[in-house]
mmCIF file of C-alpha atoms in Angstrom:
data_model
loop_
_atom_site.group_PDB
_atom_site.id
_atom_site.type_symbol
_atom_site.label_atom_id
_atom_site.label_comp_id
_atom_site.label_asym_id
_atom_site.label_seq_id
_atom_site.Cartn_x
_atom_site.Cartn_y
_atom_site.Cartn_z
ATOM 1 C CA ASN G 1 -17.250 -1.427 4.942
ATOM 2 C CA ALA G 2 -16.899 -2.112 0.984
ATOM 3 C CA GLY G 3 -12.890 -2.472 0.970
ATOM 4 C CA VAL G 4 -11.255 -1.522 -2.428
ATOM 5 C CA THR G 5 -13.821 -0.491 -5.292
ATOM 6 C CA GLN G 6 -12.734 -0.214 -8.605
ATOM 7 C CA THR G 7 -14.757 1.088 -11.650
ATOM 8 C CA PRO G 8 -15.520 0.178 -14.214
ATOM 9 C CA LYS G 9 -15.161 -3.487 -14.349
ATOM 10 C CA PHE G 10 -14.865 -3.741 -18.278
ATOM 11 C CA GLN G 11 -13.786 -1.097 -20.679
ATOM 12 C CA VAL G 12 -13.000 -0.713 -24.570
ATOM 13 C CA LEU G 13 -11.246 1.909 -25.592
ATOM 14 C CA LYS G 14 -9.859 3.001 -29.343
ATOM 15 C CA THR G 15 -6.381 3.855 -29.865
ATOM 16 C CA GLY G 16 -5.516 7.412 -28.721
ATOM 17 C CA GLN G 17 -8.385 8.124 -26.269
ATOM 18 C CA SER G 18 -8.184 8.651 -22.800
ATOM 19 C CA MET G 19 -10.050 7.530 -19.920
ATOM 20 C CA THR G 20 -9.608 7.395 -16.103
ATOM 21 C CA LEU G 21 -9.899 4.178 -13.770
ATOM 22 C CA GLN G 22 -11.352 4.989 -10.626
ATOM 23 C CA CYS G 23 -10.223 3.294 -7.313
ATOM 24 C CA ALA G 24 -11.505 4.136 -3.851
ATOM 25 C CA GLN G 25 -11.145 2.736 -0.391
ATOM 26 C CA ASP G 26 -12.815 2.899 2.676
ATOM 27 C CA MET G 27 -10.406 1.636 5.147
ATOM 28 C CA ASN G 28 -8.177 4.591 5.818
ATOM 29 C CA HIS G 29 -5.200 2.972 4.282
ATOM 30 C CA GLU G 30 -2.167 5.401 3.405
ATOM 31 C CA TYR G 31 -0.834 3.005 0.967
ATOM 32 C CA MET G 32 -2.406 2.472 -2.420
ATOM 33 C CA SER G 33 -1.167 1.046 -5.752
ATOM 34 C CA TRP G 34 -1.916 0.163 -9.244
ATOM 35 C CA TYR G 35 -0.842 -3.034 -11.105
ATOM 36 C CA ARG G 36 -1.291 -4.512 -14.146
ATOM 37 C CA GLN G 37 -1.635 -8.235 -14.889
ATOM 38 C CA ASP G 38 -0.570 -9.523 -18.336
ATOM 39 C CA PRO G 39 -0.776 -13.474 -19.336
ATOM 40 C CA GLY G 40 2.326 -15.181 -18.290
ATOM 41 C CA MET G 41 3.832 -12.243 -16.453
ATOM 42 C CA GLY G 42 1.957 -11.816 -13.075
ATOM 43 C CA LEU G 43 1.194 -8.719 -11.821
ATOM 44 C CA ARG G 44 3.613 -5.289 -12.340
ATOM 45 C CA LEU G 45 3.521 -2.194 -10.511
ATOM 46 C CA ILE G 46 2.249 0.745 -12.409
ATOM 47 C CA HIS G 47 2.388 3.753 -9.665
ATOM 48 C CA TYR G 48 1.860 3.740 -5.778
ATOM 49 C CA SER G 49 1.184 6.343 -3.106
ATOM 50 C CA VAL G 50 2.248 6.466 0.288
ATOM 51 C CA GLY G 51 -0.446 8.935 1.288
ATOM 52 C CA ALA G 52 -2.352 12.007 -0.171
ATOM 53 C CA GLY G 53 -0.410 14.449 -2.309
ATOM 54 C CA ILE G 54 2.559 11.732 -2.414
ATOM 55 C CA THR G 55 2.904 9.441 -5.556
ATOM 56 C CA ASP G 56 5.614 7.706 -7.022
ATOM 57 C CA GLN G 57 6.452 5.197 -10.138
ATOM 58 C CA GLY G 58 6.777 1.425 -10.020
ATOM 59 C CA GLU G 59 7.977 -1.008 -12.715
ATOM 60 C CA VAL G 60 5.614 0.160 -15.727
ATOM 61 C CA PRO G 61 4.890 3.761 -15.264
ATOM 62 C CA ASN G 62 4.842 5.080 -19.001
ATOM 63 C CA GLY G 63 1.611 5.980 -20.510
ATOM 64 C CA TYR G 64 -0.224 6.336 -16.946
ATOM 65 C CA ASN G 65 -0.624 9.085 -14.536
ATOM 66 C CA VAL G 66 -1.880 9.327 -10.977
ATOM 67 C CA SER G 67 -2.633 11.640 -8.361
ATOM 68 C CA ARG G 68 -3.671 11.251 -4.758
ATOM 69 C CA SER G 69 -5.735 14.387 -3.317
ATOM 70 C CA THR G 70 -7.662 12.283 -0.964
ATOM 71 C CA THR G 71 -6.883 9.340 1.363
ATOM 72 C CA GLU G 72 -9.782 7.395 -0.435
ATOM 73 C CA ASP G 73 -9.071 7.928 -3.866
ATOM 74 C CA PHE G 74 -6.118 6.801 -6.230
ATOM 75 C CA PRO G 75 -7.366 7.184 -9.953
ATOM 76 C CA LEU G 76 -5.204 5.958 -12.626
ATOM 77 C CA ARG G 77 -5.511 8.135 -15.814
ATOM 78 C CA LEU G 78 -4.447 6.692 -19.508
ATOM 79 C CA LEU G 79 -3.918 10.021 -21.642
ATOM 80 C CA SER G 80 -3.841 8.225 -25.028
ATOM 81 C CA ALA G 81 -4.438 4.708 -24.976
ATOM 82 C CA ALA G 82 -2.287 2.175 -26.912
ATOM 83 C CA PRO G 83 -2.773 -1.500 -27.842
ATOM 84 C CA SER G 84 0.009 -2.376 -25.196
ATOM 85 C CA GLN G 85 -2.208 -0.920 -22.666
ATOM 86 C CA THR G 86 -4.696 -4.063 -23.015
ATOM 87 C CA SER G 87 -4.657 -5.537 -19.696
ATOM 88 C CA VAL G 88 -6.201 -6.298 -16.512
ATOM 89 C CA TYR G 89 -5.591 -3.404 -14.053
ATOM 90 C CA PHE G 90 -5.814 -3.801 -10.304
ATOM 91 C CA CYS G 91 -5.797 -1.445 -7.392
ATOM 92 C CA ALA G 92 -4.601 -2.331 -3.865
ATOM 93 C CA SER G 93 -4.437 -0.743 -0.651
ATOM 94 C CA ARG G 94 -2.154 -1.876 1.983
ATOM 95 C CA GLU G 95 -2.369 -1.935 6.031
ATOM 96 C CA GLY G 96 0.975 -3.009 7.115
ATOM 97 C CA ILE G 97 2.029 -5.886 5.004
ATOM 98 C CA GLU G 98 -1.601 -7.051 4.224
ATOM 99 C CA ALA G 99 -2.793 -5.800 1.057
ATOM 100 C CA PHE G 100 -6.481 -5.618 -0.241
ATOM 101 C CA PHE G 101 -7.259 -5.650 -3.910
ATOM 102 C CA GLY G 102 -10.289 -4.350 -5.926
ATOM 103 C CA GLN G 103 -12.119 -6.793 -8.481
ATOM 104 C CA GLY G 104 -9.737 -5.654 -11.279
ATOM 105 C CA THR G 105 -10.699 -3.638 -14.697
ATOM 106 C CA ARG G 106 -10.453 -5.429 -17.945
ATOM 107 C CA LEU G 107 -9.226 -2.936 -20.594
ATOM 108 C CA THR G 108 -9.050 -3.551 -24.363
ATOM 109 C CA VAL G 109 -7.538 -1.060 -26.685
ATOM 110 C CA VAL G 110 -8.575 -1.582 -30.257
ATOM 111 C CA ALA Y 1 16.624 -6.569 -8.050
ATOM 112 C CA GLN Y 2 14.328 -9.616 -6.534
ATOM 113 C CA THR Y 3 12.595 -12.015 -8.737
ATOM 114 C CA VAL Y 4 9.938 -14.621 -8.163
ATOM 115 C CA THR Y 5 9.741 -17.784 -10.343
ATOM 116 C CA GLN Y 6 6.963 -19.885 -10.933
ATOM 117 C CA SER Y 7 8.227 -22.810 -13.347
ATOM 118 C CA GLN Y 8 4.852 -24.796 -13.685
ATOM 119 C CA PRO Y 9 2.580 -22.767 -15.965
ATOM 120 C CA GLU Y 10 -0.359 -25.169 -15.546
ATOM 121 C CA MET Y 11 -1.083 -28.116 -13.415
ATOM 122 C CA SER Y 12 -4.039 -30.341 -13.092
ATOM 123 C CA VAL Y 13 -4.937 -32.911 -10.435
ATOM 124 C CA GLN Y 14 -8.100 -35.225 -9.272
ATOM 125 C CA GLU Y 15 -10.317 -33.834 -6.582
ATOM 126 C CA ALA Y 16 -9.133 -34.835 -3.016
ATOM 127 C CA GLU Y 17 -5.810 -35.485 -4.318
ATOM 128 C CA THR Y 18 -2.754 -33.311 -2.926
ATOM 129 C CA VAL Y 19 -0.783 -30.859 -4.982
ATOM 130 C CA THR Y 20 2.242 -28.900 -4.713
ATOM 131 C CA LEU Y 21 2.949 -25.451 -6.409
ATOM 132 C CA SER Y 22 6.236 -24.657 -6.628
ATOM 133 C CA CYS Y 23 8.174 -21.120 -6.275
ATOM 134 C CA THR Y 24 11.697 -19.957 -6.135
ATOM 135 C CA TYR Y 25 13.210 -16.443 -5.543
ATOM 136 C CA ASP Y 26 16.264 -14.569 -5.794
ATOM 137 C CA THR Y 27 17.079 -11.940 -3.182
ATOM 138 C CA SER Y 28 20.160 -10.613 -1.173
ATOM 139 C CA GLU Y 29 17.553 -9.504 1.738
ATOM 140 C CA ASN Y 30 17.740 -11.376 5.033
ATOM 141 C CA ASN Y 31 14.212 -10.326 5.976
ATOM 142 C CA TYR Y 32 11.278 -10.422 3.844
ATOM 143 C CA TYR Y 33 7.771 -11.710 3.576
ATOM 144 C CA LEU Y 34 6.360 -14.498 1.019
ATOM 145 C CA PHE Y 35 2.731 -14.994 -0.074
ATOM 146 C CA TRP Y 36 0.545 -17.430 -2.038
ATOM 147 C CA TYR Y 37 -2.444 -15.595 -3.607
ATOM 148 C CA LYS Y 38 -5.213 -17.395 -5.465
ATOM 149 C CA GLN Y 39 -7.308 -15.807 -8.280
ATOM 150 C CA PRO Y 40 -10.270 -17.509 -9.084
ATOM 151 C CA PRO Y 41 -12.306 -17.050 -12.348
ATOM 152 C CA SER Y 42 -13.840 -13.840 -10.696
ATOM 153 C CA ARG Y 43 -10.588 -12.176 -10.976
ATOM 154 C CA GLN Y 44 -10.590 -11.493 -7.341
ATOM 155 C CA MET Y 45 -7.026 -11.734 -5.585
ATOM 156 C CA ILE Y 46 -7.176 -13.796 -2.379
ATOM 157 C CA LEU Y 47 -4.375 -14.166 0.132
ATOM 158 C CA VAL Y 48 -4.141 -17.800 0.779
ATOM 159 C CA ILE Y 49 -1.186 -18.106 3.224
ATOM 160 C CA ARG Y 50 1.986 -15.797 4.107
ATOM 161 C CA GLN Y 51 5.347 -16.627 5.739
ATOM 162 C CA GLU Y 52 7.775 -14.343 7.468
ATOM 163 C CA ALA Y 53 11.221 -15.136 6.756
ATOM 164 C CA TYR Y 54 12.253 -15.001 10.125
ATOM 165 C CA LYS Y 55 10.277 -17.731 11.244
ATOM 166 C CA GLN Y 56 11.547 -21.184 10.924
ATOM 167 C CA GLN Y 57 8.151 -22.744 11.223
ATOM 168 C CA ASN Y 58 6.357 -23.395 8.154
ATOM 169 C CA ALA Y 59 2.932 -21.510 7.790
ATOM 170 C CA THR Y 60 -0.356 -23.516 7.564
ATOM 171 C CA GLU Y 61 -3.870 -22.556 6.966
ATOM 172 C CA ASN Y 62 -6.166 -25.584 6.959
ATOM 173 C CA ARG Y 63 -5.486 -27.455 3.790
ATOM 174 C CA PHE Y 64 -2.787 -24.955 2.667
ATOM 175 C CA SER Y 65 0.590 -25.185 4.059
ATOM 176 C CA VAL Y 66 4.087 -24.170 2.841
ATOM 177 C CA ASN Y 67 7.410 -25.782 2.670
ATOM 178 C CA PHE Y 68 9.804 -22.923 3.081
ATOM 179 C CA GLN Y 69 13.449 -23.542 2.560
ATOM 180 C CA LYS Y 70 15.279 -20.191 3.094
ATOM 181 C CA ALA Y 71 18.637 -21.411 2.196
ATOM 182 C CA ALA Y 72 17.332 -22.513 -1.013
ATOM 183 C CA LYS Y 73 15.071 -19.616 -1.568
ATOM 184 C CA SER Y 74 12.109 -21.888 -2.347
ATOM 185 C CA PHE Y 75 8.687 -21.396 -1.130
ATOM 186 C CA SER Y 76 6.300 -24.196 -2.301
ATOM 187 C CA LEU Y 77 2.361 -24.432 -1.252
ATOM 188 C CA LYS Y 78 0.908 -27.924 -0.757
ATOM 189 C CA ILE Y 79 -2.971 -28.320 -0.921
ATOM 190 C CA SER Y 80 -4.392 -31.286 0.692
ATOM 191 C CA ASP Y 81 -7.471 -32.970 -0.027
ATOM 192 C CA SER Y 82 -8.163 -30.453 -3.072
ATOM 193 C CA GLN Y 83 -11.569 -29.408 -3.903
ATOM 194 C CA LEU Y 84 -13.287 -28.142 -7.167
ATOM 195 C CA GLY Y 85 -13.264 -24.655 -5.643
ATOM 196 C CA ASP Y 86 -9.428 -24.670 -5.535
ATOM 197 C CA THR Y 87 -9.239 -24.239 -9.403
ATOM 198 C CA ALA Y 88 -7.615 -20.947 -9.827
ATOM 199 C CA MET Y 89 -4.509 -19.015 -10.814
ATOM 200 C CA TYR Y 90 -1.942 -19.533 -7.761
ATOM 201 C CA PHE Y 91 0.531 -16.673 -7.517
ATOM 202 C CA CYS Y 92 3.597 -16.296 -5.374
ATOM 203 C CA ALA Y 93 4.794 -13.165 -4.139
ATOM 204 C CA PHE Y 94 7.873 -11.428 -2.413
ATOM 205 C CA MET Y 95 7.968 -8.359 -0.483
ATOM 206 C CA LYS Y 96 10.980 -6.900 1.475
ATOM 207 C CA ALA Y 97 10.631 -6.333 5.333
ATOM 208 C CA ARG Y 98 12.032 -2.944 4.966
ATOM 209 C CA MET Y 99 10.111 0.525 5.147
ATOM 210 C CA ASP Y 100 12.032 1.716 2.318
ATOM 211 C CA SER Y 101 10.683 -1.087 0.169
ATOM 212 C CA ASN Y 102 7.264 0.949 0.295
ATOM 213 C CA TYR Y 103 5.645 -2.502 0.572
ATOM 214 C CA GLN Y 104 5.930 -3.232 -3.056
ATOM 215 C CA LEU Y 105 5.127 -7.036 -4.010
ATOM 216 C CA ILE Y 106 7.079 -8.801 -6.576
ATOM 217 C CA TRP Y 107 5.035 -11.256 -8.527
ATOM 218 C CA GLY Y 108 5.725 -14.753 -10.056
ATOM 219 C CA ALA Y 109 3.949 -15.517 -13.309
ATOM 220 C CA GLY Y 110 1.467 -17.490 -11.906
ATOM 221 C CA THR Y 111 0.408 -21.535 -12.055
ATOM 222 C CA LYS Y 112 -3.146 -22.620 -13.418
ATOM 223 C CA LEU Y 113 -4.404 -25.100 -11.081
ATOM 224 C CA ILE Y 114 -7.327 -27.049 -12.602
ATOM 225 C CA ILE Y 115 -8.839 -29.556 -9.990
ATOM 226 C CA LYS Y 116 -10.835 -32.529 -12.055
ATOM 227 C CA PRO Y 117 -14.011 -33.938 -10.636
#
Protein backbone atom coordinates (compact mmCIF):
# COMPACT_ATOMS: atom_id res chain seq x y z
CA ASN A 1 0.00 0.00 0.00
CA ALA A 2 1.94 3.02 -1.28
CA GLY A 3 -0.66 5.69 -0.40
CA VAL A 4 -0.42 8.77 -2.62
CA THR A 5 2.50 8.85 -5.06
CA GLN A 6 3.54 12.04 -6.83
CA THR A 7 6.12 12.32 -9.58
CA PRO A 8 8.45 14.02 -10.16
CA LYS A 9 9.73 15.37 -6.84
CA PHE A 10 11.61 18.24 -8.49
CA GLN A 11 11.25 19.89 -11.89
CA VAL A 12 12.67 22.95 -13.63
CA LEU A 13 10.79 24.29 -16.64
CA LYS A 14 11.36 27.10 -19.05
CA THR A 15 8.62 29.65 -19.54
CA GLY A 16 6.16 28.38 -22.12
CA GLN A 17 6.97 24.69 -21.70
CA SER A 18 4.29 22.20 -20.80
CA MET A 19 4.40 19.32 -18.40
CA THR A 20 2.23 16.94 -16.40
CA LEU A 21 2.54 16.27 -12.70
CA GLN A 22 1.51 12.73 -11.96
CA CYS A 23 -0.52 11.62 -8.97
CA ALA A 24 -1.65 8.10 -8.17
CA GLN A 25 -3.31 6.56 -5.14
CA ASP A 26 -3.95 2.92 -4.34
CA MET A 27 -6.54 3.38 -1.59
CA ASN A 28 -9.59 3.49 -3.89
CA HIS A 29 -10.48 6.99 -2.72
CA GLU A 30 -13.08 8.83 -4.75
CA TYR A 31 -11.96 12.32 -3.79
CA MET A 32 -8.64 13.68 -5.04
CA SER A 33 -7.27 17.20 -5.19
CA TRP A 34 -4.31 19.34 -6.16
CA TYR A 35 -2.94 22.18 -4.02
CA ARG A 36 -0.14 24.62 -4.47
CA GLN A 37 1.91 25.87 -1.55
CA ASP A 38 3.51 29.30 -1.66
CA PRO A 39 5.49 31.01 1.12
CA GLY A 40 3.29 32.92 3.53
CA MET A 41 0.08 31.70 1.91
CA GLY A 42 -0.49 28.15 3.08
CA LEU A 43 -2.03 25.71 0.60
CA ARG A 44 -4.51 26.74 -2.05
CA LEU A 45 -6.81 24.41 -3.93
CA ILE A 46 -6.23 24.24 -7.70
CA HIS A 47 -8.62 21.50 -8.90
CA TYR A 48 -10.41 18.58 -7.36
CA SER A 49 -12.30 15.48 -8.38
CA VAL A 50 -15.07 13.60 -6.59
CA GLY A 51 -14.77 10.54 -8.79
CA ALA A 52 -13.68 9.21 -12.17
CA GLY A 53 -14.90 11.48 -14.94
CA ILE A 54 -15.76 14.37 -12.58
CA THR A 55 -13.51 17.36 -11.98
CA ASP A 56 -14.06 20.89 -10.77
CA GLN A 57 -12.12 24.08 -10.18
CA GLY A 58 -10.76 25.19 -6.87
CA GLU A 59 -9.53 28.58 -5.73
CA VAL A 60 -6.65 29.04 -8.22
CA PRO A 61 -7.39 26.99 -11.39
CA ASN A 62 -6.03 29.33 -14.07
CA GLY A 63 -3.15 27.85 -16.06
CA TYR A 64 -3.87 24.28 -14.97
CA ASN A 65 -5.89 21.42 -16.42
CA VAL A 66 -6.87 18.10 -14.87
CA SER A 67 -8.59 14.92 -15.89
CA ARG A 68 -9.75 11.84 -14.00
CA SER A 69 -10.10 8.84 -16.27
CA THR A 70 -9.57 6.31 -13.47
CA THR A 71 -10.10 6.29 -9.72
CA GLU A 72 -6.37 5.86 -9.17
CA ASP A 73 -4.88 8.67 -11.26
CA PHE A 74 -5.32 12.44 -11.18
CA PRO A 75 -2.70 14.22 -13.32
CA LEU A 76 -2.20 17.99 -13.29
CA ARG A 77 -1.20 19.63 -16.57
CA LEU A 78 0.55 22.94 -17.08
CA LEU A 79 -0.04 23.85 -20.71
CA SER A 80 2.30 26.87 -20.89
CA ALA A 81 4.36 27.33 -17.75
CA ALA A 82 4.79 30.80 -16.30
CA PRO A 83 7.14 32.01 -13.54
CA SER A 84 4.07 32.63 -11.36
CA GLN A 85 3.56 28.86 -11.30
CA THR A 86 6.81 28.35 -9.40
CA SER A 87 5.57 26.60 -6.28
CA VAL A 88 5.36 23.35 -4.39
CA TYR A 89 2.47 21.18 -5.56
CA PHE A 90 0.67 18.61 -3.45
CA CYS A 91 -1.74 15.94 -4.50
CA ALA A 92 -4.12 14.55 -1.90
CA SER A 93 -6.79 11.90 -1.71
CA ARG A 94 -9.47 11.68 0.89
CA GLU A 95 -11.46 9.08 2.78
CA GLY A 96 -14.18 10.87 4.70
CA ILE A 97 -12.55 13.77 6.47
CA GLU A 98 -9.06 12.26 6.53
CA ALA A 99 -6.69 13.51 3.82
CA PHE A 100 -3.63 11.65 2.56
CA PHE A 101 -0.94 13.73 0.89
CA GLY A 102 1.75 12.95 -1.60
CA GLN A 103 5.36 14.01 -1.02
CA GLY A 104 5.00 17.14 -3.10
CA THR A 105 6.64 18.42 -6.29
CA ARG A 106 8.88 21.46 -6.20
CA LEU A 107 8.43 23.18 -9.56
CA THR A 108 10.58 26.08 -10.71
CA VAL A 109 9.72 27.99 -13.88
CA VAL A 110 12.55 30.13 -15.24
CA ALA B 1 -16.18 32.61 2.84
CA GLN B 2 -14.08 30.89 5.42
CA THR B 3 -10.67 32.22 6.43
CA VAL B 4 -7.96 30.86 8.69
CA THR B 5 -5.38 33.11 10.32
CA GLN B 6 -2.12 32.12 11.94
CA SER B 7 -0.61 35.25 13.39
CA GLN B 8 2.79 33.84 14.32
CA PRO B 9 5.01 33.43 11.25
CA GLU B 10 7.84 31.93 13.31
CA MET B 11 8.46 30.75 16.85
CA SER B 12 11.38 29.16 18.63
CA VAL B 13 11.65 27.47 22.02
CA GLN B 14 14.15 25.38 23.92
CA GLU B 15 13.87 21.63 23.89
CA ALA B 16 11.55 20.27 26.61
CA GLU B 17 9.62 23.55 26.88
CA THR B 18 5.93 23.94 26.14
CA VAL B 19 4.86 26.01 23.16
CA THR B 20 1.46 27.19 21.96
CA LEU B 21 0.66 28.00 18.34
CA SER B 22 -2.34 30.19 17.69
CA CYS B 23 -5.02 29.89 15.03
CA THR B 24 -8.21 31.85 14.52
CA TYR B 25 -10.84 31.31 11.88
CA ASP B 26 -13.89 32.98 10.52
CA THR B 27 -17.01 31.09 9.49
CA SER B 28 -20.77 31.24 9.69
CA GLU B 29 -21.00 27.45 9.79
CA ASN B 30 -22.04 25.68 12.96
CA ASN B 31 -20.60 22.28 12.13
CA TYR B 32 -17.05 21.93 10.90
CA TYR B 33 -13.69 20.32 11.49
CA LEU B 34 -10.40 21.88 12.46
CA PHE B 35 -6.99 20.38 11.91
CA TRP B 36 -3.35 20.93 12.71
CA TYR B 37 -0.86 19.60 10.19
CA LYS B 38 2.89 19.35 10.58
CA GLN B 39 5.25 19.77 7.63
CA PRO B 40 8.86 18.84 8.45
CA PRO B 41 11.72 19.67 6.08
CA SER B 42 10.91 16.48 4.17
CA ARG B 43 7.77 18.33 2.89
CA GLN B 44 5.46 15.52 3.96
CA MET B 45 2.13 16.79 5.35
CA ILE B 46 1.36 14.96 8.59
CA LEU B 47 -1.90 15.21 10.47
CA VAL B 48 -1.18 16.10 14.09
CA ILE B 49 -4.63 16.46 15.57
CA ARG B 50 -8.21 17.23 14.61
CA GLN B 51 -11.24 18.63 16.38
CA GLU B 52 -14.91 18.28 15.56
CA ALA B 53 -16.75 21.52 16.28
CA TYR B 54 -19.70 19.74 17.87
CA LYS B 55 -17.42 18.24 20.52
CA GLN B 56 -16.80 20.45 23.53
CA GLN B 57 -13.93 18.33 24.78
CA ASN B 58 -10.53 19.42 23.50
CA ALA B 59 -8.69 16.85 21.43
CA THR B 60 -5.44 15.37 22.72
CA GLU B 61 -2.81 13.22 21.03
CA ASN B 62 0.09 12.37 23.33
CA ARG B 63 2.14 15.59 23.73
CA PHE B 64 -0.20 17.55 21.44
CA SER B 65 -3.41 19.13 22.64
CA VAL B 66 -5.70 21.86 21.45
CA ASN B 67 -7.60 24.67 23.10
CA PHE B 68 -10.78 24.96 21.08
CA GLN B 69 -12.86 28.04 21.82
CA LYS B 70 -15.84 27.88 19.48
CA ALA B 71 -17.41 31.19 20.44
CA ALA B 72 -14.10 32.98 20.02
CA LYS B 73 -13.32 30.99 16.85
CA SER B 74 -9.93 30.09 18.22
CA PHE B 75 -8.06 26.81 17.84
CA SER B 76 -4.59 26.82 19.39
CA LEU B 77 -2.14 23.92 19.47
CA LYS B 78 -0.08 23.18 22.57
CA ILE B 79 3.04 21.06 22.31
CA SER B 80 4.31 19.82 25.65
CA ASP B 81 7.85 18.62 26.34
CA SER B 82 8.94 19.81 22.90
CA GLN B 83 11.45 17.68 21.01
CA LEU B 84 13.94 18.45 18.26
CA GLY B 85 11.79 16.39 15.89
CA ASP B 86 8.93 18.84 16.41
CA THR B 87 10.83 21.41 14.31
CA ALA B 88 8.55 21.99 11.32
CA MET B 89 5.97 24.22 9.70
CA TYR B 90 2.60 23.88 11.37
CA PHE B 91 -0.59 24.59 9.49
CA CYS B 92 -4.06 25.12 10.85
CA ALA B 93 -6.88 24.08 8.51
CA PHE B 94 -10.69 24.27 8.41
CA MET B 95 -13.26 22.12 6.68
CA LYS B 96 -17.03 22.50 6.57
CA ALA B 97 -18.92 19.44 7.73
CA ARG B 98 -21.33 19.45 4.83
CA MET B 99 -21.50 17.19 1.79
CA ASP B 100 -21.61 20.19 -0.56
CA SER B 101 -18.30 21.40 0.82
CA ASN B 102 -16.62 18.68 -1.26
CA TYR B 103 -14.30 18.28 1.73
CA GLN B 104 -12.27 21.32 0.78
CA LEU B 105 -9.64 22.35 3.29
CA ILE B 106 -9.05 26.03 3.98
CA TRP B 107 -5.50 26.62 5.21
CA GLY B 108 -3.72 29.16 7.34
CA ALA B 109 -0.38 30.60 6.23
CA GLY B 110 1.57 28.44 8.67
CA THR B 111 3.88 28.91 11.65
CA LYS B 112 7.51 27.89 11.45
CA LEU B 113 8.43 26.26 14.75
CA ILE B 114 12.08 25.80 15.69
CA ILE B 115 13.05 23.68 18.68
CA LYS B 116 16.52 24.59 19.94
CA PRO B 117 18.74 22.06 21.70
